[in-house]
């Protein structure tokens, strides 16, 4: 007995159904992936609770110095890291007189809004000198923005990251821990490079150990202190 051939309409409906099922599965996998991220430690959250010079505007956390200048720094967090994890680091930079603007990225991943700095600059026209910075994947996306908009930024500051794109190394500060050799392997330039002895990849933020990262030989406080000192020196030498 011969089976009746499937009609064109049924074939289309079956194809659409399979496609929708695949999309649902892919969406589920994506949301499962991005929901598993590194949370900020209590020491980072305490910075927000104890400091009146920190405000939140939409997707931005703004750390203002006691005596604001015309210089501001935009910061992109590392991939799958809660933005608040970088508050201890940025609070120290704020104390040097630089306004720090921390960007909360969609799904905790800067790759989904690499051009966020453009909107930040438009919202704060009072600042004349802009630096962009980031950690890990956030550093890569900050580097991409600087490469695509060289006339809009005065300099690039990378933490646990290297130049991604075409941006002058003389206008870039690259800081990484000595235990994070995967970064060093990709640095093919020579200017403004700071290696923190005993530092690792994760300790530029306060979100605990990171998978695949070697345990640091120094504390997060010491690693961040040395990073801030390097950043302060870099900004000072560029101050007109």
GROMACS .gro file of C-alpha atoms in nm:
model
  240
    1UNK     CA    1   0.000   0.000   0.000
    2UNK     CA    2   0.147   0.331  -0.108
    3UNK     CA    3   0.166   0.615   0.140
    4UNK     CA    4   0.027   0.947   0.032
    5UNK     CA    5   0.304   1.201  -0.044
    6UNK     CA    6   0.328   1.483   0.211
    7UNK     CA    7   0.181   1.803   0.077
    8UNK     CA    8   0.392   2.112   0.021
    9UNK     CA    9   0.196   2.293   0.294
   10UNK     CA   10   0.268   2.023   0.552
   11UNK     CA   11   0.636   2.020   0.457
   12UNK     CA   12   0.653   2.398   0.512
   13UNK     CA   13   0.477   2.370   0.848
   14UNK     CA   14   0.715   2.095   0.957
   15UNK     CA   15   1.018   2.300   0.851
   16UNK     CA   16   0.889   2.605   1.039
   17UNK     CA   17   0.823   2.395   1.347
   18UNK     CA   18   1.174   2.249   1.342
   19UNK     CA   19   1.323   2.597   1.295
   20UNK     CA   20   1.123   2.737   1.587
   21UNK     CA   21   1.229   2.446   1.806
   22UNK     CA   22   1.595   2.508   1.720
   23UNK     CA   23   1.558   2.879   1.799
   24UNK     CA   24   1.400   2.799   2.135
   25UNK     CA   25   1.683   2.558   2.217
   26UNK     CA   26   1.950   2.808   2.113
   27UNK     CA   27   1.783   3.085   2.315
   28UNK     CA   28   1.769   2.856   2.616
   29UNK     CA   29   2.138   2.769   2.584
   30UNK     CA   30   2.229   3.137   2.547
   31UNK     CA   31   2.035   3.250   2.855
   32UNK     CA   32   2.174   2.960   3.054
   33UNK     CA   33   2.527   3.061   2.952
   34UNK     CA   34   2.495   3.431   3.035
   35UNK     CA   35   2.309   3.368   3.363
   36UNK     CA   36   2.619   3.196   3.499
   37UNK     CA   37   2.849   3.489   3.576
   38UNK     CA   38   3.095   3.600   3.843
   39UNK     CA   39   2.931   3.800   4.122
   40UNK     CA   40   3.093   4.096   4.296
   41UNK     CA   41   3.232   4.013   4.640
   42UNK     CA   42   3.104   4.189   4.950
   43UNK     CA   43   3.415   4.407   4.967
   44UNK     CA   44   3.319   4.554   4.629
   45UNK     CA   45   2.955   4.611   4.721
   46UNK     CA   46   3.063   4.787   5.040
   47UNK     CA   47   3.234   5.055   4.831
   48UNK     CA   48   2.895   5.151   4.690
   49UNK     CA   49   2.724   5.142   5.030
   50UNK     CA   50   2.985   5.355   5.207
   51UNK     CA   51   3.054   5.621   4.947
   52UNK     CA   52   2.829   5.920   4.876
   53UNK     CA   53   3.036   6.017   4.571
   54UNK     CA   54   2.903   5.720   4.374
   55UNK     CA   55   2.579   5.752   4.180
   56UNK     CA   56   2.388   5.529   3.940
   57UNK     CA   57   2.227   5.655   3.620
   58UNK     CA   58   2.057   5.390   3.409
   59UNK     CA   59   2.335   5.146   3.306
   60UNK     CA   60   2.617   5.362   3.445
   61UNK     CA   61   2.781   5.384   3.785
   62UNK     CA   62   2.962   5.716   3.823
   63UNK     CA   63   3.244   5.764   4.073
   64UNK     CA   64   3.315   6.134   4.120
   65UNK     CA   65   3.631   6.277   4.280
   66UNK     CA   66   3.609   6.532   4.560
   67UNK     CA   67   3.742   6.797   4.321
   68UNK     CA   68   3.631   6.704   3.966
   69UNK     CA   69   3.850   6.791   3.670
   70UNK     CA   70   3.777   6.785   3.297
   71UNK     CA   71   3.908   6.429   3.266
   72UNK     CA   72   3.700   6.112   3.283
   73UNK     CA   73   3.762   5.741   3.237
   74UNK     CA   74   3.509   5.496   3.091
   75UNK     CA   75   3.545   5.138   3.213
   76UNK     CA   76   3.424   4.817   3.044
   77UNK     CA   77   3.402   4.510   3.277
   78UNK     CA   78   3.537   4.168   3.188
   79UNK     CA   79   3.310   3.911   3.024
   80UNK     CA   80   3.055   3.748   3.257
   81UNK     CA   81   3.167   3.960   3.551
   82UNK     CA   82   2.925   4.170   3.754
   83UNK     CA   83   3.021   4.534   3.697
   84UNK     CA   84   3.025   4.620   4.068
   85UNK     CA   85   3.329   4.391   4.110
   86UNK     CA   86   3.546   4.676   3.977
   87UNK     CA   87   3.431   4.939   4.227
   88UNK     CA   88   3.734   4.899   4.462
   89UNK     CA   89   3.973   4.958   4.171
   90UNK     CA   90   3.777   5.250   4.028
   91UNK     CA   91   3.731   5.407   4.370
   92UNK     CA   92   4.109   5.430   4.400
   93UNK     CA   93   4.137   5.586   4.054
   94UNK     CA   94   3.861   5.832   4.150
   95UNK     CA   95   4.072   5.946   4.443
   96UNK     CA   96   4.345   6.058   4.201
   97UNK     CA   97   4.104   6.321   4.063
   98UNK     CA   98   3.963   6.134   3.763
   99UNK     CA   99   3.589   6.075   3.724
  100UNK     CA  100   3.527   5.705   3.656
  101UNK     CA  101   3.221   5.585   3.466
  102UNK     CA  102   3.154   5.212   3.496
  103UNK     CA  103   2.937   5.069   3.219
  104UNK     CA  104   2.697   4.783   3.301
  105UNK     CA  105   2.698   4.574   2.986
  106UNK     CA  106   2.408   4.371   2.840
  107UNK     CA  107   2.429   4.014   2.973
  108UNK     CA  108   2.755   4.117   3.149
  109UNK     CA  109   2.942   4.105   2.818
  110UNK     CA  110   3.099   4.412   2.656
  111UNK     CA  111   3.091   4.245   2.315
  112UNK     CA  112   2.719   4.329   2.301
  113UNK     CA  113   2.778   4.705   2.336
  114UNK     CA  114   3.134   4.787   2.235
  115UNK     CA  115   3.029   5.140   2.134
  116UNK     CA  116   2.875   5.224   2.472
  117UNK     CA  117   3.143   5.488   2.526
  118UNK     CA  118   2.997   5.700   2.248
  119UNK     CA  119   2.671   5.744   2.439
  120UNK     CA  120   2.859   5.810   2.762
  121UNK     CA  121   3.056   6.094   2.605
  122UNK     CA  122   2.740   6.246   2.464
  123UNK     CA  123   2.574   6.239   2.807
  124UNK     CA  124   2.862   6.415   2.983
  125UNK     CA  125   2.981   6.701   2.758
  126UNK     CA  126   3.148   6.875   3.054
  127UNK     CA  127   3.448   6.644   3.024
  128UNK     CA  128   3.710   6.745   2.769
  129UNK     CA  129   3.955   6.457   2.807
  130UNK     CA  130   3.834   6.099   2.777
  131UNK     CA  131   4.019   5.777   2.851
  132UNK     CA  132   3.871   5.435   2.792
  133UNK     CA  133   3.967   5.127   2.988
  134UNK     CA  134   3.861   4.769   3.040
  135UNK     CA  135   3.952   4.432   3.184
  136UNK     CA  136   3.992   4.114   2.979
  137UNK     CA  137   3.716   4.104   2.713
  138UNK     CA  138   3.613   4.450   2.831
  139UNK     CA  139   3.964   4.566   2.749
  140UNK     CA  140   3.942   4.414   2.402
  141UNK     CA  141   3.616   4.599   2.336
  142UNK     CA  142   3.756   4.922   2.482
  143UNK     CA  143   4.052   4.879   2.247
  144UNK     CA  144   3.815   4.825   1.955
  145UNK     CA  145   3.629   5.145   2.040
  146UNK     CA  146   3.954   5.343   2.067
  147UNK     CA  147   4.070   5.201   1.732
  148UNK     CA  148   3.742   5.295   1.566
  149UNK     CA  149   3.721   5.640   1.731
  150UNK     CA  150   4.082   5.759   1.777
  151UNK     CA  151   3.983   6.126   1.774
  152UNK     CA  152   3.740   6.083   2.064
  153UNK     CA  153   3.973   5.935   2.324
  154UNK     CA  154   4.298   6.067   2.471
  155UNK     CA  155   4.424   5.724   2.567
  156UNK     CA  156   4.354   5.356   2.625
  157UNK     CA  157   4.417   5.165   2.951
  158UNK     CA  158   4.412   4.784   2.937
  159UNK     CA  159   4.401   4.548   3.234
  160UNK     CA  160   4.468   4.182   3.163
  161UNK     CA  161   4.422   4.260   2.794
  162UNK     CA  162   4.623   4.374   2.492
  163UNK     CA  163   4.564   4.610   2.200
  164UNK     CA  164   4.286   4.479   1.978
  165UNK     CA  165   4.270   4.673   1.655
  166UNK     CA  166   4.486   4.958   1.532
  167UNK     CA  167   4.553   5.199   1.817
  168UNK     CA  168   4.892   5.361   1.893
  169UNK     CA  169   5.085   5.182   2.169
  170UNK     CA  170   5.232   5.516   2.278
  171UNK     CA  171   4.876   5.619   2.373
  172UNK     CA  172   4.806   5.288   2.549
  173UNK     CA  173   4.888   5.160   2.897
  174UNK     CA  174   4.891   4.780   2.922
  175UNK     CA  175   4.889   4.625   3.271
  176UNK     CA  176   4.886   4.253   3.340
  177UNK     CA  177   4.983   4.006   3.610
  178UNK     CA  178   5.299   3.800   3.570
  179UNK     CA  179   5.091   3.483   3.617
  180UNK     CA  180   4.873   3.577   3.319
  181UNK     CA  181   5.119   3.482   3.046
  182UNK     CA  182   4.850   3.441   2.779
  183UNK     CA  183   4.832   3.820   2.766
  184UNK     CA  184   5.209   3.864   2.741
  185UNK     CA  185   5.218   3.623   2.445
  186UNK     CA  186   4.997   3.860   2.243
  187UNK     CA  187   5.185   4.183   2.320
  188UNK     CA  188   5.384   4.271   2.010
  189UNK     CA  189   5.458   4.631   2.112
  190UNK     CA  190   5.700   4.776   2.365
  191UNK     CA  191   5.570   5.104   2.508
  192UNK     CA  192   5.386   5.160   2.838
  193UNK     CA  193   5.375   4.798   2.953
  194UNK     CA  194   5.351   4.719   3.324
  195UNK     CA  195   5.383   4.364   3.453
  196UNK     CA  196   5.269   4.316   3.813
  197UNK     CA  197   5.484   4.049   3.971
  198UNK     CA  198   5.272   3.781   4.135
  199UNK     CA  199   4.949   3.917   3.994
  200UNK     CA  200   4.700   3.708   3.801
  201UNK     CA  201   4.411   3.776   3.563
  202UNK     CA  202   4.114   3.806   3.796
  203UNK     CA  203   4.243   4.030   4.073
  204UNK     CA  204   4.191   4.357   3.887
  205UNK     CA  205   3.835   4.303   4.005
  206UNK     CA  206   3.684   4.159   4.321
  207UNK     CA  207   3.482   3.859   4.208
  208UNK     CA  208   3.680   3.564   4.340
  209UNK     CA  209   3.882   3.298   4.158
  210UNK     CA  210   3.828   3.266   3.782
  211UNK     CA  211   3.825   2.936   3.599
  212UNK     CA  212   4.160   2.867   3.433
  213UNK     CA  213   4.336   3.148   3.620
  214UNK     CA  214   4.643   3.074   3.833
  215UNK     CA  215   4.626   3.168   4.203
  216UNK     CA  216   4.795   3.503   4.262
  217UNK     CA  217   5.103   3.535   4.482
  218UNK     CA  218   4.989   3.879   4.602
  219UNK     CA  219   4.657   4.008   4.734
  220UNK     CA  220   4.392   4.173   4.520
  221UNK     CA  221   4.449   4.491   4.721
  222UNK     CA  222   4.819   4.493   4.630
  223UNK     CA  223   4.755   4.412   4.263
  224UNK     CA  224   4.500   4.691   4.234
  225UNK     CA  225   4.724   4.934   4.424
  226UNK     CA  226   5.007   4.876   4.177
  227UNK     CA  227   4.767   4.906   3.884
  228UNK     CA  228   4.635   5.240   4.013
  229UNK     CA  229   4.988   5.372   4.061
  230UNK     CA  230   5.071   5.283   3.700
  231UNK     CA  231   4.749   5.445   3.577
  232UNK     CA  232   4.814   5.762   3.777
  233UNK     CA  233   5.167   5.788   3.636
  234UNK     CA  234   5.041   5.729   3.281
  235UNK     CA  235   4.776   5.999   3.311
  236UNK     CA  236   5.019   6.242   3.472
  237UNK     CA  237   5.268   6.217   3.187
  238UNK     CA  238   4.988   6.289   2.939
  239UNK     CA  239   4.844   6.586   3.133
  240UNK     CA  240   4.907   6.897   2.921
   0.00000   0.00000   0.00000
